[in-house]
PDB file of C-alpha atoms in Angstrom:
ATOM      1  CA  UNK B   1     109.452  73.940 109.586  1.00  0.00           C
ATOM      2  CA  UNK B   2     106.338  73.800 111.531  1.00  0.00           C
ATOM      3  CA  UNK B   3     102.954  74.966 109.881  1.00  0.00           C
ATOM      4  CA  UNK B   4     101.499  78.277 111.103  1.00  0.00           C
ATOM      5  CA  UNK B   5      98.257  79.914 110.453  1.00  0.00           C
ATOM      6  CA  UNK B   6      99.130  82.110 107.180  1.00  0.00           C
ATOM      7  CA  UNK B   7      96.589  82.260 104.599  1.00  0.00           C
ATOM      8  CA  UNK B   8      99.151  82.665 101.548  1.00  0.00           C
ATOM      9  CA  UNK B   9      96.525  85.302 100.490  1.00  0.00           C
ATOM     10  CA  UNK B  10      97.090  88.935 100.445  1.00  0.00           C
ATOM     11  CA  UNK B  11      95.007  91.705  98.967  1.00  0.00           C
ATOM     12  CA  UNK B  12      96.724  94.949  97.967  1.00  0.00           C
ATOM     13  CA  UNK B  13      94.205  97.357  98.941  1.00  0.00           C
ATOM     14  CA  UNK B  14      93.360 100.856  98.454  1.00  0.00           C
ATOM     15  CA  UNK B  15      92.775 102.831 101.517  1.00  0.00           C
ATOM     16  CA  UNK B  16      89.058 104.053 100.824  1.00  0.00           C
ATOM     17  CA  UNK B  17      88.747 100.172 101.720  1.00  0.00           C
ATOM     18  CA  UNK B  18      90.556  99.824 104.603  1.00  0.00           C
ATOM     19  CA  UNK B  19      89.425 103.300 106.345  1.00  0.00           C
ATOM     20  CA  UNK B  20      85.890 103.636 104.305  1.00  0.00           C
ATOM     21  CA  UNK B  21      83.630 106.315 104.920  1.00  0.00           C
ATOM     22  CA  UNK B  22      80.596 106.202 106.880  1.00  0.00           C
ATOM     23  CA  UNK B  23      78.423 104.965 103.908  1.00  0.00           C
ATOM     24  CA  UNK B  24      81.711 103.156 102.119  1.00  0.00           C
ATOM     25  CA  UNK B  25      82.236  99.480 101.385  1.00  0.00           C
ATOM     26  CA  UNK B  26      84.161  97.742 104.627  1.00  0.00           C
ATOM     27  CA  UNK B  27      86.480  96.156 102.547  1.00  0.00           C
ATOM     28  CA  UNK B  28      88.761  95.181 105.371  1.00  0.00           C
ATOM     29  CA  UNK B  29      86.231  93.617 107.499  1.00  0.00           C
ATOM     30  CA  UNK B  30      85.376  91.383 104.159  1.00  0.00           C
ATOM     31  CA  UNK B  31      89.022  90.803 103.661  1.00  0.00           C
ATOM     32  CA  UNK B  32      89.635  89.797 107.348  1.00  0.00           C
ATOM     33  CA  UNK B  33      86.742  87.546 107.495  1.00  0.00           C
ATOM     34  CA  UNK B  34      87.918  85.566 104.400  1.00  0.00           C
ATOM     35  CA  UNK B  35      91.121  85.492 105.768  1.00  0.00           C
ATOM     36  CA  UNK B  36      93.382  87.493 103.628  1.00  0.00           C
ATOM     37  CA  UNK B  37      96.211  89.787 104.814  1.00  0.00           C
ATOM     38  CA  UNK B  38      95.916  93.387 103.562  1.00  0.00           C
ATOM     39  CA  UNK B  39      98.782  95.741 102.281  1.00  0.00           C
ATOM     40  CA  UNK B  40      97.149  99.065 102.389  1.00  0.00           C
ATOM     41  CA  UNK B  41      97.958 101.245  99.647  1.00  0.00           C
ATOM     42  CA  UNK B  42      98.545 105.216  99.836  1.00  0.00           C
ATOM     43  CA  UNK B  43      95.756 107.236 100.737  1.00  0.00           C
ATOM     44  CA  UNK B  44      94.500 109.878  97.918  1.00  0.00           C
ATOM     45  CA  UNK B  45      95.610 112.818 100.152  1.00  0.00           C
ATOM     46  CA  UNK B  46      99.105 111.712 100.443  1.00  0.00           C
ATOM     47  CA  UNK B  47     101.330 114.274  98.729  1.00  0.00           C
ATOM     48  CA  UNK B  48     102.810 112.392  95.288  1.00  0.00           C
ATOM     49  CA  UNK B  49     106.353 112.137  96.705  1.00  0.00           C
ATOM     50  CA  UNK B  50     105.696 110.295  99.906  1.00  0.00           C
ATOM     51  CA  UNK B  51     103.160 108.266  97.774  1.00  0.00           C
ATOM     52  CA  UNK B  52     105.885 107.340  95.537  1.00  0.00           C
ATOM     53  CA  UNK B  53     107.990 106.130  97.890  1.00  0.00           C
ATOM     54  CA  UNK B  54     105.623 104.491 100.163  1.00  0.00           C
ATOM     55  CA  UNK B  55     104.651 102.316  96.857  1.00  0.00           C
ATOM     56  CA  UNK B  56     108.279 101.557  96.017  1.00  0.00           C
ATOM     57  CA  UNK B  57     108.183  99.872  99.900  1.00  0.00           C
ATOM     58  CA  UNK B  58     105.036  98.080  98.836  1.00  0.00           C
ATOM     59  CA  UNK B  59     106.409  96.912  95.616  1.00  0.00           C
ATOM     60  CA  UNK B  60     109.653  95.308  97.411  1.00  0.00           C
ATOM     61  CA  UNK B  61     107.199  93.416  99.798  1.00  0.00           C
ATOM     62  CA  UNK B  62     104.979  92.292  96.939  1.00  0.00           C
ATOM     63  CA  UNK B  63     107.899  91.159  94.933  1.00  0.00           C
ATOM     64  CA  UNK B  64     109.067  88.965  98.017  1.00  0.00           C
ATOM     65  CA  UNK B  65     105.508  87.503  98.304  1.00  0.00           C
ATOM     66  CA  UNK B  66     105.075  87.004  94.502  1.00  0.00           C
ATOM     67  CA  UNK B  67     108.593  85.215  94.086  1.00  0.00           C
ATOM     68  CA  UNK B  68     107.389  82.435  97.116  1.00  0.00           C
ATOM     69  CA  UNK B  69     104.444  81.916  95.272  1.00  0.00           C
ATOM     70  CA  UNK B  70     101.564  83.859  97.794  1.00  0.00           C
ATOM     71  CA  UNK B  71      98.302  84.807  95.988  1.00  0.00           C
ATOM     72  CA  UNK B  72      98.292  88.677  95.639  1.00  0.00           C
ATOM     73  CA  UNK B  73      95.189  90.550  94.176  1.00  0.00           C
ATOM     74  CA  UNK B  74      94.544  94.351  94.139  1.00  0.00           C
ATOM     75  CA  UNK B  75      90.975  95.835  95.506  1.00  0.00           C
ATOM     76  CA  UNK B  76      90.409  99.089  93.998  1.00  0.00           C
ATOM     77  CA  UNK B  77      92.814 101.220  92.300  1.00  0.00           C
ATOM     78  CA  UNK B  78      95.862 103.150  91.996  1.00  0.00           C
ATOM     79  CA  UNK B  79      97.144 104.607  89.179  1.00  0.00           C
ATOM     80  CA  UNK B  80     101.012 104.602  90.338  1.00  0.00           C
ATOM     81  CA  UNK B  81     100.749 101.091  91.309  1.00  0.00           C
ATOM     82  CA  UNK B  82     101.753  99.383  87.895  1.00  0.00           C
ATOM     83  CA  UNK B  83     104.940 101.645  87.710  1.00  0.00           C
ATOM     84  CA  UNK B  84     106.021 100.717  91.132  1.00  0.00           C
ATOM     85  CA  UNK B  85     105.409  96.957  90.503  1.00  0.00           C
ATOM     86  CA  UNK B  86     107.120  97.053  87.320  1.00  0.00           C
ATOM     87  CA  UNK B  87     110.439  98.692  88.575  1.00  0.00           C
ATOM     88  CA  UNK B  88     110.662  94.856  90.773  1.00  0.00           C
ATOM     89  CA  UNK B  89     109.833  93.122  87.837  1.00  0.00           C
ATOM     90  CA  UNK B  90     105.895  92.053  88.820  1.00  0.00           C
ATOM     91  CA  UNK B  91     102.926  92.509  87.068  1.00  0.00           C
ATOM     92  CA  UNK B  92      99.802  93.990  88.746  1.00  0.00           C
ATOM     93  CA  UNK B  93      97.904  91.387  89.906  1.00  0.00           C
ATOM     94  CA  UNK B  94      94.178  90.596  89.103  1.00  0.00           C
ATOM     95  CA  UNK B  95      91.816  93.076  90.417  1.00  0.00           C
ATOM     96  CA  UNK B  96      88.649  94.040  91.648  1.00  0.00           C
ATOM     97  CA  UNK B  97      86.784  97.178  92.257  1.00  0.00           C
ATOM     98  CA  UNK B  98      84.018  95.908  94.341  1.00  0.00           C
ATOM     99  CA  UNK B  99      80.460  97.562  94.400  1.00  0.00           C
ATOM    100  CA  UNK B 100      79.608  95.758  97.537  1.00  0.00           C
ATOM    101  CA  UNK B 101      80.579  92.979 100.475  1.00  0.00           C
ATOM    102  CA  UNK B 102      79.042  90.151  98.354  1.00  0.00           C
ATOM    103  CA  UNK B 103      80.903  91.196  95.302  1.00  0.00           C
ATOM    104  CA  UNK B 104      84.321  91.587  97.092  1.00  0.00           C
ATOM    105  CA  UNK B 105      83.732  87.932  98.824  1.00  0.00           C
ATOM    106  CA  UNK B 106      82.578  86.472  95.593  1.00  0.00           C
ATOM    107  CA  UNK B 107      85.852  87.352  94.027  1.00  0.00           C
ATOM    108  CA  UNK B 108      87.765  86.245  96.761  1.00  0.00           C
ATOM    109  CA  UNK B 109      86.347  83.252  97.160  1.00  0.00           C
ATOM    110  CA  UNK B 110      86.931  82.346  93.359  1.00  0.00           C
ATOM    111  CA  UNK B 111      90.623  82.529  93.439  1.00  0.00           C
ATOM    112  CA  UNK B 112      92.609  79.518  92.913  1.00  0.00           C
ATOM    113  CA  UNK B 113      94.816  77.942  95.220  1.00  0.00           C
ATOM    114  CA  UNK B 114      98.276  79.957  96.115  1.00  0.00           C
ATOM    115  CA  UNK B 115     101.067  78.444  94.276  1.00  0.00           C
ATOM    116  CA  UNK B 116     102.726  78.572  97.520  1.00  0.00           C
ATOM    117  CA  UNK B 117     100.420  75.705  98.776  1.00  0.00           C
ATOM    118  CA  UNK B 118     100.965  73.507  95.707  1.00  0.00           C
ATOM    119  CA  UNK B 119      98.408  71.583  93.668  1.00  0.00           C
ATOM    120  CA  UNK B 120      97.304  69.519  96.512  1.00  0.00           C
ATOM    121  CA  UNK B 121      97.131  72.364  99.226  1.00  0.00           C
ATOM    122  CA  UNK B 122     100.107  71.400 101.205  1.00  0.00           C
ATOM    123  CA  UNK B 123     102.824  74.335 101.679  1.00  0.00           C
ATOM    124  CA  UNK B 124     105.700  74.528  99.197  1.00  0.00           C
ATOM    125  CA  UNK B 125     107.703  76.695 101.267  1.00  0.00           C
ATOM    126  CA  UNK B 126     108.704  77.900 104.928  1.00  0.00           C
ATOM    127  CA  UNK B 127     105.089  76.966 106.280  1.00  0.00           C
ATOM    128  CA  UNK B 128     102.046  75.767 105.279  1.00  0.00           C
ATOM    129  CA  UNK B 129      98.490  77.200 105.483  1.00  0.00           C
ATOM    130  CA  UNK B 130      97.279  74.345 107.916  1.00  0.00           C
ATOM    131  CA  UNK B 131      94.232  76.446 108.648  1.00  0.00           C
ATOM    132  CA  UNK B 132      93.248  77.776 105.468  1.00  0.00           C
ATOM    133  CA  UNK B 133      89.992  76.446 104.096  1.00  0.00           C
ATOM    134  CA  UNK B 134      91.257  75.787 100.548  1.00  0.00           C
ATOM    135  CA  UNK B 135      93.952  73.969 102.351  1.00  0.00           C
ATOM    136  CA  UNK B 136      91.473  71.573 103.784  1.00  0.00           C
ATOM    137  CA  UNK B 137      89.170  71.368 100.979  1.00  0.00           C
ATOM    138  CA  UNK B 138      92.063  70.472  98.711  1.00  0.00           C
ATOM    139  CA  UNK B 139      93.143  67.620 101.183  1.00  0.00           C
ATOM    140  CA  UNK B 140      89.659  65.999 101.817  1.00  0.00           C
TER     141      UNK B 140
ATOM    142  CA  UNK N   1      89.226 110.238 117.459  1.00  0.00           C
ATOM    143  CA  UNK N   2      92.752 109.914 115.309  1.00  0.00           C
ATOM    144  CA  UNK N   3      95.028 107.806 113.513  1.00  0.00           C
ATOM    145  CA  UNK N   4      96.731 104.604 114.653  1.00  0.00           C
ATOM    146  CA  UNK N   5     100.088 103.612 113.093  1.00  0.00           C
ATOM    147  CA  UNK N   6     100.190  99.835 112.778  1.00  0.00           C
ATOM    148  CA  UNK N   7     102.982  97.267 112.784  1.00  0.00           C
ATOM    149  CA  UNK N   8     102.375  95.510 108.963  1.00  0.00           C
ATOM    150  CA  UNK N   9     101.762  92.292 110.534  1.00  0.00           C
ATOM    151  CA  UNK N  10      98.690  93.390 112.266  1.00  0.00           C
ATOM    152  CA  UNK N  11      97.316  93.522 108.931  1.00  0.00           C
ATOM    153  CA  UNK N  12      99.200  90.977 107.212  1.00  0.00           C
ATOM    154  CA  UNK N  13     100.257  87.830 109.169  1.00  0.00           C
ATOM    155  CA  UNK N  14     101.788  86.391 106.018  1.00  0.00           C
ATOM    156  CA  UNK N  15     104.685  88.671 106.648  1.00  0.00           C
ATOM    157  CA  UNK N  16     105.654  87.025 109.726  1.00  0.00           C
ATOM    158  CA  UNK N  17     108.637  84.814 110.132  1.00  0.00           C
ATOM    159  CA  UNK N  18     108.307  81.217 109.347  1.00  0.00           C
ATOM    160  CA  UNK N  19     105.844  79.571 112.214  1.00  0.00           C
ATOM    161  CA  UNK N  20     104.971  83.239 113.524  1.00  0.00           C
ATOM    162  CA  UNK N  21     101.715  83.525 111.772  1.00  0.00           C
ATOM    163  CA  UNK N  22      98.954  83.596 114.619  1.00  0.00           C
ATOM    164  CA  UNK N  23      96.030  83.973 112.178  1.00  0.00           C
ATOM    165  CA  UNK N  24      95.260  84.091 108.670  1.00  0.00           C
ATOM    166  CA  UNK N  25      95.566  87.485 107.714  1.00  0.00           C
ATOM    167  CA  UNK N  26      94.208  90.372 109.406  1.00  0.00           C
ATOM    168  CA  UNK N  27      95.102  90.247 113.258  1.00  0.00           C
ATOM    169  CA  UNK N  28      91.436  90.946 114.624  1.00  0.00           C
ATOM    170  CA  UNK N  29      92.162  91.341 118.543  1.00  0.00           C
ATOM    171  CA  UNK N  30      93.803  94.739 117.762  1.00  0.00           C
ATOM    172  CA  UNK N  31      92.360  95.948 114.428  1.00  0.00           C
ATOM    173  CA  UNK N  32      88.554  95.320 115.644  1.00  0.00           C
ATOM    174  CA  UNK N  33      89.451  97.713 118.823  1.00  0.00           C
ATOM    175  CA  UNK N  34      90.835 100.260 116.585  1.00  0.00           C
ATOM    176  CA  UNK N  35      88.235 100.168 113.923  1.00  0.00           C
ATOM    177  CA  UNK N  36      85.021 100.065 116.935  1.00  0.00           C
ATOM    178  CA  UNK N  37      86.778 102.902 118.395  1.00  0.00           C
ATOM    179  CA  UNK N  38      86.610 104.892 115.237  1.00  0.00           C
ATOM    180  CA  UNK N  39      90.671 105.083 114.641  1.00  0.00           C
ATOM    181  CA  UNK N  40      91.865 105.568 111.376  1.00  0.00           C
ATOM    182  CA  UNK N  41      94.571 103.035 110.231  1.00  0.00           C
ATOM    183  CA  UNK N  42      97.836 103.362 108.773  1.00  0.00           C
ATOM    184  CA  UNK N  43     100.019 100.392 108.006  1.00  0.00           C
ATOM    185  CA  UNK N  44     103.658 100.637 108.780  1.00  0.00           C
ATOM    186  CA  UNK N  45     105.941  98.562 106.267  1.00  0.00           C
ATOM    187  CA  UNK N  46     107.737  95.331 107.886  1.00  0.00           C
ATOM    188  CA  UNK N  47     111.381  96.215 107.995  1.00  0.00           C
ATOM    189  CA  UNK N  48     112.724  92.311 108.377  1.00  0.00           C
ATOM    190  CA  UNK N  49     110.419  91.219 105.270  1.00  0.00           C
ATOM    191  CA  UNK N  50     111.938  93.534 102.719  1.00  0.00           C
ATOM    192  CA  UNK N  51     115.437  93.098 103.864  1.00  0.00           C
ATOM    193  CA  UNK N  52     115.737  89.155 104.873  1.00  0.00           C
ATOM    194  CA  UNK N  53     112.678  87.845 102.857  1.00  0.00           C
ATOM    195  CA  UNK N  54     110.134  85.103 103.763  1.00  0.00           C
ATOM    196  CA  UNK N  55     112.288  82.885 104.519  1.00  0.00           C
ATOM    197  CA  UNK N  56     114.427  84.532 106.843  1.00  0.00           C
ATOM    198  CA  UNK N  57     115.376  82.719 110.655  1.00  0.00           C
ATOM    199  CA  UNK N  58     113.726  84.000 113.761  1.00  0.00           C
ATOM    200  CA  UNK N  59     116.221  86.921 114.843  1.00  0.00           C
ATOM    201  CA  UNK N  60     117.090  88.771 117.429  1.00  0.00           C
ATOM    202  CA  UNK N  61     118.340  92.658 117.869  1.00  0.00           C
ATOM    203  CA  UNK N  62     122.182  91.695 117.895  1.00  0.00           C
ATOM    204  CA  UNK N  63     121.812  89.740 114.497  1.00  0.00           C
ATOM    205  CA  UNK N  64     119.935  93.182 112.781  1.00  0.00           C
ATOM    206  CA  UNK N  65     122.090  95.609 114.627  1.00  0.00           C
ATOM    207  CA  UNK N  66     124.143  96.243 111.586  1.00  0.00           C
ATOM    208  CA  UNK N  67     124.830  99.689 109.363  1.00  0.00           C
ATOM    209  CA  UNK N  68     123.136  98.156 106.470  1.00  0.00           C
ATOM    210  CA  UNK N  69     119.934  97.167 108.172  1.00  0.00           C
ATOM    211  CA  UNK N  70     120.176 100.727 110.262  1.00  0.00           C
ATOM    212  CA  UNK N  71     120.255 102.486 106.703  1.00  0.00           C
ATOM    213  CA  UNK N  72     117.049 100.311 105.365  1.00  0.00           C
ATOM    214  CA  UNK N  73     115.081 101.115 108.363  1.00  0.00           C
ATOM    215  CA  UNK N  74     115.980 104.717 108.095  1.00  0.00           C
ATOM    216  CA  UNK N  75     114.923 104.606 104.848  1.00  0.00           C
ATOM    217  CA  UNK N  76     111.398 103.150 106.000  1.00  0.00           C
ATOM    218  CA  UNK N  77     111.243 105.521 108.920  1.00  0.00           C
ATOM    219  CA  UNK N  78     111.519 108.698 106.688  1.00  0.00           C
ATOM    220  CA  UNK N  79     108.390 107.354 104.846  1.00  0.00           C
ATOM    221  CA  UNK N  80     106.460 106.951 107.906  1.00  0.00           C
ATOM    222  CA  UNK N  81     107.650 109.798 109.303  1.00  0.00           C
ATOM    223  CA  UNK N  82     106.410 111.823 106.305  1.00  0.00           C
ATOM    224  CA  UNK N  83     102.616 110.620 106.956  1.00  0.00           C
ATOM    225  CA  UNK N  84     103.087 110.900 110.907  1.00  0.00           C
ATOM    226  CA  UNK N  85     103.933 114.417 109.863  1.00  0.00           C
ATOM    227  CA  UNK N  86     100.686 114.930 107.319  1.00  0.00           C
ATOM    228  CA  UNK N  87      98.314 113.644 110.055  1.00  0.00           C
ATOM    229  CA  UNK N  88     100.062 115.618 112.759  1.00  0.00           C
ATOM    230  CA  UNK N  89      99.708 118.696 110.557  1.00  0.00           C
ATOM    231  CA  UNK N  90      96.007 117.976 110.287  1.00  0.00           C
ATOM    232  CA  UNK N  91      95.723 118.009 114.210  1.00  0.00           C
ATOM    233  CA  UNK N  92      95.158 114.527 114.456  1.00  0.00           C
ATOM    234  CA  UNK N  93      95.779 112.533 117.492  1.00  0.00           C
ATOM    235  CA  UNK N  94      98.366 109.928 116.992  1.00  0.00           C
ATOM    236  CA  UNK N  95      99.384 106.376 118.443  1.00  0.00           C
ATOM    237  CA  UNK N  96     101.545 103.766 117.200  1.00  0.00           C
ATOM    238  CA  UNK N  97     101.012 100.007 118.047  1.00  0.00           C
ATOM    239  CA  UNK N  98     104.306  97.856 117.725  1.00  0.00           C
ATOM    240  CA  UNK N  99     104.962  94.318 118.244  1.00  0.00           C
ATOM    241  CA  UNK N 100     106.462  93.820 121.509  1.00  0.00           C
ATOM    242  CA  UNK N 101     109.231  90.923 121.457  1.00  0.00           C
ATOM    243  CA  UNK N 102     110.338  92.001 118.117  1.00  0.00           C
ATOM    244  CA  UNK N 103     113.830  93.155 117.345  1.00  0.00           C
ATOM    245  CA  UNK N 104     112.550  95.688 114.928  1.00  0.00           C
ATOM    246  CA  UNK N 105     109.040  96.677 115.945  1.00  0.00           C
ATOM    247  CA  UNK N 106     109.108  96.243 119.869  1.00  0.00           C
ATOM    248  CA  UNK N 107     108.114  99.583 121.653  1.00  0.00           C
ATOM    249  CA  UNK N 108     108.759  98.385 125.132  1.00  0.00           C
ATOM    250  CA  UNK N 109     110.056  94.739 125.030  1.00  0.00           C
ATOM    251  CA  UNK N 110     112.477  93.643 122.083  1.00  0.00           C
ATOM    252  CA  UNK N 111     114.762  90.528 121.722  1.00  0.00           C
ATOM    253  CA  UNK N 112     118.440  90.640 122.719  1.00  0.00           C
ATOM    254  CA  UNK N 113     121.235  87.432 122.901  1.00  0.00           C
ATOM    255  CA  UNK N 114     124.484  88.567 122.079  1.00  0.00           C
ATOM    256  CA  UNK N 115     125.546  85.034 122.116  1.00  0.00           C
ATOM    257  CA  UNK N 116     122.844  83.783 119.238  1.00  0.00           C
ATOM    258  CA  UNK N 117     124.202  83.009 115.797  1.00  0.00           C
ATOM    259  CA  UNK N 118     125.603  80.150 113.810  1.00  0.00           C
ATOM    260  CA  UNK N 119     123.726  77.005 112.815  1.00  0.00           C
ATOM    261  CA  UNK N 120     120.166  77.753 114.678  1.00  0.00           C
ATOM    262  CA  UNK N 121     119.566  75.658 117.478  1.00  0.00           C
ATOM    263  CA  UNK N 122     118.404  77.530 120.313  1.00  0.00           C
ATOM    264  CA  UNK N 123     115.369  75.827 122.006  1.00  0.00           C
ATOM    265  CA  UNK N 124     111.857  77.372 122.175  1.00  0.00           C
ATOM    266  CA  UNK N 125     111.353  79.673 125.268  1.00  0.00           C
ATOM    267  CA  UNK N 126     115.073  81.121 125.868  1.00  0.00           C
ATOM    268  CA  UNK N 127     114.811  84.174 127.401  1.00  0.00           C
ATOM    269  CA  UNK N 128     115.958  86.622 124.814  1.00  0.00           C
ATOM    270  CA  UNK N 129     113.106  88.991 125.839  1.00  0.00           C
ATOM    271  CA  UNK N 130     114.464  92.118 127.367  1.00  0.00           C
ATOM    272  CA  UNK N 131     113.520  95.506 127.915  1.00  0.00           C
ATOM    273  CA  UNK N 132     113.864  98.431 124.975  1.00  0.00           C
ATOM    274  CA  UNK N 133     112.974  99.345 121.360  1.00  0.00           C
ATOM    275  CA  UNK N 134     112.988  97.621 118.513  1.00  0.00           C
ATOM    276  CA  UNK N 135     115.625  99.004 115.541  1.00  0.00           C
ATOM    277  CA  UNK N 136     113.015 100.355 113.346  1.00  0.00           C
ATOM    278  CA  UNK N 137     111.383 102.183 116.395  1.00  0.00           C
ATOM    279  CA  UNK N 138     114.468 103.472 117.505  1.00  0.00           C
ATOM    280  CA  UNK N 139     115.305 104.741 113.764  1.00  0.00           C
ATOM    281  CA  UNK N 140     111.338 106.046 113.671  1.00  0.00           C
ATOM    282  CA  UNK N 141     111.838 108.051 116.902  1.00  0.00           C
ATOM    283  CA  UNK N 142     115.119 109.334 115.777  1.00  0.00           C
ATOM    284  CA  UNK N 143     113.457 110.515 112.463  1.00  0.00           C
ATOM    285  CA  UNK N 144     110.419 112.132 114.076  1.00  0.00           C
ATOM    286  CA  UNK N 145     112.964 113.929 116.733  1.00  0.00           C
ATOM    287  CA  UNK N 146     114.740 115.443 113.928  1.00  0.00           C
ATOM    288  CA  UNK N 147     111.625 116.891 112.449  1.00  0.00           C
ATOM    289  CA  UNK N 148     111.013 118.248 115.927  1.00  0.00           C
ATOM    290  CA  UNK N 149     107.620 116.122 116.273  1.00  0.00           C
ATOM    291  CA  UNK N 150     106.890 114.370 119.502  1.00  0.00           C
ATOM    292  CA  UNK N 151     106.999 110.498 119.577  1.00  0.00           C
ATOM    293  CA  UNK N 152     103.077 109.316 119.872  1.00  0.00           C
ATOM    294  CA  UNK N 153     101.909 107.332 122.649  1.00  0.00           C
ATOM    295  CA  UNK N 154     102.826 103.504 122.086  1.00  0.00           C
ATOM    296  CA  UNK N 155     101.342 100.217 122.755  1.00  0.00           C
ATOM    297  CA  UNK N 156     102.749  96.859 121.972  1.00  0.00           C
ATOM    298  CA  UNK N 157     100.787  93.727 120.882  1.00  0.00           C
ATOM    299  CA  UNK N 158     102.139  90.966 122.968  1.00  0.00           C
ATOM    300  CA  UNK N 159     101.118  87.820 121.440  1.00  0.00           C
ATOM    301  CA  UNK N 160     104.334  86.937 120.804  1.00  0.00           C
ATOM    302  CA  UNK N 161     105.240  86.913 124.465  1.00  0.00           C
ATOM    303  CA  UNK N 162     104.812  83.921 127.032  1.00  0.00           C
ATOM    304  CA  UNK N 163     102.230  84.428 129.124  1.00  0.00           C
ATOM    305  CA  UNK N 164     100.473  86.755 126.527  1.00  0.00           C
ATOM    306  CA  UNK N 165      97.068  87.788 128.153  1.00  0.00           C
ATOM    307  CA  UNK N 166      94.459  88.955 125.553  1.00  0.00           C
ATOM    308  CA  UNK N 167      92.190  90.778 127.997  1.00  0.00           C
ATOM    309  CA  UNK N 168      95.133  92.340 129.451  1.00  0.00           C
ATOM    310  CA  UNK N 169      96.293  93.062 125.948  1.00  0.00           C
ATOM    311  CA  UNK N 170      93.019  94.841 124.827  1.00  0.00           C
ATOM    312  CA  UNK N 171      92.842  96.788 128.186  1.00  0.00           C
ATOM    313  CA  UNK N 172      96.259  98.248 127.518  1.00  0.00           C
ATOM    314  CA  UNK N 173      95.284  99.016 123.953  1.00  0.00           C
ATOM    315  CA  UNK N 174      92.150 100.735 124.666  1.00  0.00           C
ATOM    316  CA  UNK N 175      93.869 102.871 127.782  1.00  0.00           C
ATOM    317  CA  UNK N 176      96.706 104.052 125.120  1.00  0.00           C
ATOM    318  CA  UNK N 177      93.728 105.016 122.820  1.00  0.00           C
ATOM    319  CA  UNK N 178      91.796 106.980 125.471  1.00  0.00           C
ATOM    320  CA  UNK N 179      95.162 108.717 126.104  1.00  0.00           C
TER     321      UNK N 179
END
């Protein structure tokens, strides 16, 4: 398997940071710039049954990333996420409720290398993060 | 503006099949256009990720077109249709951004090869791309029709196709958004 450009880093992200109000924090912009993938959590105006269905799907996807050693974080809050993740045997990942773009970026930059990259930054799995700054740093 | 329902991988390239990620995380050539034009983003699930996992092989429609996979896609389509319904009731303009060449998320171009199977050994660049929708998109269309909701305008991201032209892609996206 050849390397591709994935980062092995995924942020479960509350909708308010993906679709911010005009005066809100642009979390998606920060995550994109930092090279993180995003799994969007249900918006606050979704009916409960719709949100529950979507969270169940999110949890299935998270479980797959978790078992392959991708780094997962929670950006923002969601009251029902813990239950959905528990149903697939995954704990709520480390969380940040950012007050500023700088705070979010600092949290992301402080994350350890994803387990999928192995102790020296090389991918342990189907593909490696050739373009990921953390992987490059670990090899240098 | 309105609401853009986007393929999962446009926000998360980590979901791609191995060797298929085009960038680290967020696919900015599409997402930046949507945000610059003021479109709300709603991420659809990746049907292949949850069904076949991260170690799946590159596949074509014929490999995925099973009763079980269609049942899985219908389940996901119900959840997406719920949100489409919600936004439609709110009077929002809606577009759908798929992935051309995908056996699941293609909106005008999917992948087909009736002979593909067994030990993987096909060369890169084989001509599996063909006109048509992916399986999830077909199931979403069916679910929206059952609810009496018109199928939204669609555009497909083309970065997986030979001859991908980013400028042409952006123009097609903007044309679709502008209606």
